[in-house]
mmCIF file of the C-alpha atoms, coordinates in Angstrom:
data_MODEL
# 
_entry.id   MODEL 
# 
loop_
_atom_site.group_PDB 
_atom_site.id 
_atom_site.type_symbol 
_atom_site.label_atom_id 
_atom_site.label_alt_id 
_atom_site.label_comp_id 
_atom_site.label_asym_id 
_atom_site.label_entity_id 
_atom_site.label_seq_id 
_atom_site.pdbx_PDB_ins_code 
_atom_site.Cartn_x 
_atom_site.Cartn_y 
_atom_site.Cartn_z 
_atom_site.occupancy 
_atom_site.B_iso_or_equiv 
_atom_site.pdbx_formal_charge 
_atom_site.auth_seq_id 
_atom_site.auth_comp_id 
_atom_site.auth_asym_id 
_atom_site.auth_atom_id 
_atom_site.pdbx_PDB_model_num 
ATOM 1  C CA . MET A 1 1  ? 162.728 77.856 190.252 1.00 0.00 ? 1  MET A CA 1 
ATOM 2  C CA . ALA A 1 2  ? 163.871 75.090 192.617 1.00 0.00 ? 2  ALA A CA 1 
ATOM 3  C CA . ASN A 1 3  ? 162.620 76.859 195.732 1.00 0.00 ? 3  ASN A CA 1 
ATOM 4  C CA . ILE A 1 4  ? 159.167 77.402 194.219 1.00 0.00 ? 4  ILE A CA 1 
ATOM 5  C CA . VAL A 1 5  ? 158.480 73.665 194.055 1.00 0.00 ? 5  VAL A CA 1 
ATOM 6  C CA . ALA A 1 6  ? 159.838 72.975 197.525 1.00 0.00 ? 6  ALA A CA 1 
ATOM 7  C CA . THR A 1 7  ? 158.186 75.968 199.185 1.00 0.00 ? 7  THR A CA 1 
ATOM 8  C CA . ALA A 1 8  ? 154.838 75.945 197.409 1.00 0.00 ? 8  ALA A CA 1 
ATOM 9  C CA . HIS A 1 9  ? 154.155 72.251 197.792 1.00 0.00 ? 9  HIS A CA 1 
ATOM 10 C CA . ASP A 1 10 ? 156.467 71.062 200.554 1.00 0.00 ? 10 ASP A CA 1 
ATOM 11 C CA . ARG A 1 11 ? 156.410 67.627 198.936 1.00 0.00 ? 11 ARG A CA 1 
ATOM 12 C CA . TYR A 1 12 ? 159.674 67.396 196.997 1.00 0.00 ? 12 TYR A CA 1 
ATOM 13 C CA . GLU A 1 13 ? 163.342 68.096 197.611 1.00 0.00 ? 13 GLU A CA 1 
ATOM 14 C CA . LEU A 1 14 ? 164.966 69.174 194.355 1.00 0.00 ? 14 LEU A CA 1 
ATOM 15 C CA . LEU A 1 15 ? 168.392 67.694 193.691 1.00 0.00 ? 15 LEU A CA 1 
ATOM 16 C CA . ASP A 1 16 ? 170.099 68.043 190.295 1.00 0.00 ? 16 ASP A CA 1 
ATOM 17 C CA . GLU A 1 17 ? 169.021 69.412 186.941 1.00 0.00 ? 17 GLU A CA 1 
ATOM 18 C CA . ILE A 1 18 ? 168.977 66.420 184.595 1.00 0.00 ? 18 ILE A CA 1 
ATOM 19 C CA . GLY A 1 19 ? 167.526 67.929 181.440 1.00 0.00 ? 19 GLY A CA 1 
ATOM 20 C CA . ASN A 1 20 ? 166.951 71.271 179.789 1.00 0.00 ? 20 ASN A CA 1 
ATOM 21 C CA . GLY A 1 21 ? 165.097 72.226 176.628 1.00 0.00 ? 21 GLY A CA 1 
ATOM 22 C CA . THR A 1 22 ? 163.062 74.912 174.931 1.00 0.00 ? 22 THR A CA 1 
ATOM 23 C CA . PHE A 1 23 ? 159.828 74.141 176.766 1.00 0.00 ? 23 PHE A CA 1 
ATOM 24 C CA . SER A 1 24 ? 160.953 72.817 180.139 1.00 0.00 ? 24 SER A CA 1 
ATOM 25 C CA . VAL A 1 25 ? 163.654 72.017 182.665 1.00 0.00 ? 25 VAL A CA 1 
ATOM 26 C CA . VAL A 1 26 ? 163.753 68.609 184.371 1.00 0.00 ? 26 VAL A CA 1 
ATOM 27 C CA . HIS A 1 27 ? 165.091 68.130 187.892 1.00 0.00 ? 27 HIS A CA 1 
ATOM 28 C CA . LYS A 1 28 ? 165.833 64.963 189.804 1.00 0.00 ? 28 LYS A CA 1 
ATOM 29 C CA . ALA A 1 29 ? 164.033 65.188 193.155 1.00 0.00 ? 29 ALA A CA 1 
ATOM 30 C CA . ARG A 1 30 ? 163.141 63.219 196.262 1.00 0.00 ? 30 ARG A CA 1 
ATOM 31 C CA . ARG A 1 31 ? 159.549 62.928 197.462 1.00 0.00 ? 31 ARG A CA 1 
ATOM 32 C CA . SER A 1 32 ? 159.553 64.138 201.069 1.00 0.00 ? 32 SER A CA 1 
ATOM 33 C CA . CYS A 1 33 ? 156.972 61.715 202.459 1.00 0.00 ? 33 CYS A CA 1 
ATOM 34 C CA . ASP A 1 34 ? 158.750 58.482 201.491 1.00 0.00 ? 34 ASP A CA 1 
ATOM 35 C CA . GLY A 1 35 ? 162.107 59.283 199.841 1.00 0.00 ? 35 GLY A CA 1 
ATOM 36 C CA . THR A 1 36 ? 161.047 58.062 196.389 1.00 0.00 ? 36 THR A CA 1 
ATOM 37 C CA . MET A 1 37 ? 163.217 59.476 193.613 1.00 0.00 ? 37 MET A CA 1 
ATOM 38 C CA . VAL A 1 38 ? 161.206 61.361 190.999 1.00 0.00 ? 38 VAL A CA 1 
ATOM 39 C CA . ALA A 1 39 ? 161.787 63.661 188.046 1.00 0.00 ? 39 ALA A CA 1 
ATOM 40 C CA . ILE A 1 40 ? 160.028 67.023 188.028 1.00 0.00 ? 40 ILE A CA 1 
ATOM 41 C CA . LYS A 1 41 ? 159.378 68.620 184.640 1.00 0.00 ? 41 LYS A CA 1 
ATOM 42 C CA . CYS A 1 42 ? 159.016 72.383 185.128 1.00 0.00 ? 42 CYS A CA 1 
ATOM 43 C CA . LEU A 1 43 ? 157.365 74.012 182.135 1.00 0.00 ? 43 LEU A CA 1 
ATOM 44 C CA . ARG A 1 44 ? 158.948 77.319 181.166 1.00 0.00 ? 44 ARG A CA 1 
ATOM 45 C CA . PRO A 1 45 ? 156.553 80.227 181.832 1.00 0.00 ? 45 PRO A CA 1 
ATOM 46 C CA . HIS A 1 46 ? 157.244 81.987 178.506 1.00 0.00 ? 46 HIS A CA 1 
ATOM 47 C CA . ASN A 1 47 ? 155.991 78.912 176.656 1.00 0.00 ? 47 ASN A CA 1 
ATOM 48 C CA . LEU A 1 48 ? 153.167 78.115 179.046 1.00 0.00 ? 48 LEU A CA 1 
ATOM 49 C CA . ASP A 1 49 ? 149.636 77.756 177.802 1.00 0.00 ? 49 ASP A CA 1 
ATOM 50 C CA . MET A 1 50 ? 147.693 76.412 180.814 1.00 0.00 ? 50 MET A CA 1 
ATOM 51 C CA . LYS A 1 51 ? 144.980 74.788 178.704 1.00 0.00 ? 51 LYS A CA 1 
ATOM 52 C CA . ARG A 1 52 ? 147.531 72.988 176.559 1.00 0.00 ? 52 ARG A CA 1 
ATOM 53 C CA . ALA A 1 53 ? 149.562 71.941 179.614 1.00 0.00 ? 53 ALA A CA 1 
ATOM 54 C CA . TYR A 1 54 ? 146.515 70.301 181.207 1.00 0.00 ? 54 TYR A CA 1 
ATOM 55 C CA . GLU A 1 55 ? 145.533 68.652 177.921 1.00 0.00 ? 55 GLU A CA 1 
ATOM 56 C CA . GLU A 1 56 ? 149.046 67.201 177.646 1.00 0.00 ? 56 GLU A CA 1 
ATOM 57 C CA . LEU A 1 57 ? 148.900 65.971 181.232 1.00 0.00 ? 57 LEU A CA 1 
ATOM 58 C CA . LYS A 1 58 ? 145.490 64.384 180.686 1.00 0.00 ? 58 LYS A CA 1 
ATOM 59 C CA . CYS A 1 59 ? 146.781 62.532 177.601 1.00 0.00 ? 59 CYS A CA 1 
ATOM 60 C CA . ILE A 1 60 ? 150.005 61.396 179.259 1.00 0.00 ? 60 ILE A CA 1 
ATOM 61 C CA . LYS A 1 61 ? 148.190 60.025 182.320 1.00 0.00 ? 61 LYS A CA 1 
ATOM 62 C CA . GLN A 1 62 ? 146.067 57.805 180.066 1.00 0.00 ? 62 GLN A CA 1 
ATOM 63 C CA . LEU A 1 63 ? 149.100 56.184 178.424 1.00 0.00 ? 63 LEU A CA 1 
ATOM 64 C CA . SER A 1 64 ? 150.605 52.967 179.685 1.00 0.00 ? 64 SER A CA 1 
ATOM 65 C CA . HIS A 1 65 ? 153.663 51.554 177.937 1.00 0.00 ? 65 HIS A CA 1 
ATOM 66 C CA . LYS A 1 66 ? 157.073 50.299 179.035 1.00 0.00 ? 66 LYS A CA 1 
ATOM 67 C CA . ASN A 1 67 ? 158.773 53.108 177.068 1.00 0.00 ? 67 ASN A CA 1 
ATOM 68 C CA . ILE A 1 68 ? 156.668 55.922 178.577 1.00 0.00 ? 68 ILE A CA 1 
ATOM 69 C CA . VAL A 1 69 ? 157.470 57.290 182.024 1.00 0.00 ? 69 VAL A CA 1 
ATOM 70 C CA . ASP A 1 70 ? 154.431 57.447 184.329 1.00 0.00 ? 70 ASP A CA 1 
ATOM 71 C CA . VAL A 1 71 ? 153.207 60.835 185.553 1.00 0.00 ? 71 VAL A CA 1 
ATOM 72 C CA . LEU A 1 72 ? 152.695 60.553 189.325 1.00 0.00 ? 72 LEU A CA 1 
ATOM 73 C CA . ASP A 1 73 ? 151.567 64.047 190.222 1.00 0.00 ? 73 ASP A CA 1 
ATOM 74 C CA . ALA A 1 74 ? 151.101 67.529 188.831 1.00 0.00 ? 74 ALA A CA 1 
ATOM 75 C CA . ALA A 1 75 ? 151.100 70.926 190.467 1.00 0.00 ? 75 ALA A CA 1 
ATOM 76 C CA . LYS A 1 76 ? 151.222 74.602 189.720 1.00 0.00 ? 76 LYS A CA 1 
ATOM 77 C CA . SER A 1 77 ? 153.003 77.368 191.584 1.00 0.00 ? 77 SER A CA 1 
ATOM 78 C CA . GLU A 1 78 ? 151.049 79.492 194.018 1.00 0.00 ? 78 GLU A CA 1 
ATOM 79 C CA . ASP A 1 79 ? 150.940 82.335 191.470 1.00 0.00 ? 79 ASP A CA 1 
ATOM 80 C CA . SER A 1 80 ? 149.771 79.854 188.745 1.00 0.00 ? 80 SER A CA 1 
ATOM 81 C CA . LYS A 1 81 ? 152.597 80.948 186.435 1.00 0.00 ? 81 LYS A CA 1 
ATOM 82 C CA . LYS A 1 82 ? 154.479 77.634 186.513 1.00 0.00 ? 82 LYS A CA 1 
ATOM 83 C CA . VAL A 1 83 ? 153.281 74.055 185.976 1.00 0.00 ? 83 VAL A CA 1 
ATOM 84 C CA . PHE A 1 84 ? 155.150 70.968 187.184 1.00 0.00 ? 84 PHE A CA 1 
ATOM 85 C CA . PHE A 1 85 ? 154.751 67.339 186.125 1.00 0.00 ? 85 PHE A CA 1 
ATOM 86 C CA . VAL A 1 86 ? 156.136 64.794 188.585 1.00 0.00 ? 86 VAL A CA 1 
ATOM 87 C CA . MET A 1 87 ? 157.238 61.546 186.975 1.00 0.00 ? 87 MET A CA 1 
ATOM 88 C CA . ARG A 1 88 ? 158.886 58.324 188.031 1.00 0.00 ? 88 ARG A CA 1 
ATOM 89 C CA . CYS A 1 89 ? 162.628 58.875 187.762 1.00 0.00 ? 89 CYS A CA 1 
ATOM 90 C CA . ALA A 1 90 ? 163.990 56.581 185.058 1.00 0.00 ? 90 ALA A CA 1 
ATOM 91 C CA . ILE A 1 91 ? 167.691 57.336 185.674 1.00 0.00 ? 91 ILE A CA 1 
# 
């Protein structure tokens, strides 16, 4: 999965896996253009409902609170089977 983000979007260098759950895997990454550290949440394809993923993203982007990590970017793989949320890295 790591190469899909790097190859498809050429914007992030994936580093370590920092979280893993039923619905997603989270990787620590570096944004290529400026070196900013980010976290990339990769939704698992077997649990992926594109409509629900975009609804979640839309809701998250509207939230602003010190205990909620900001979503900076979102992308999907070239084959549209994977969705990625890019967030400010809090660790």
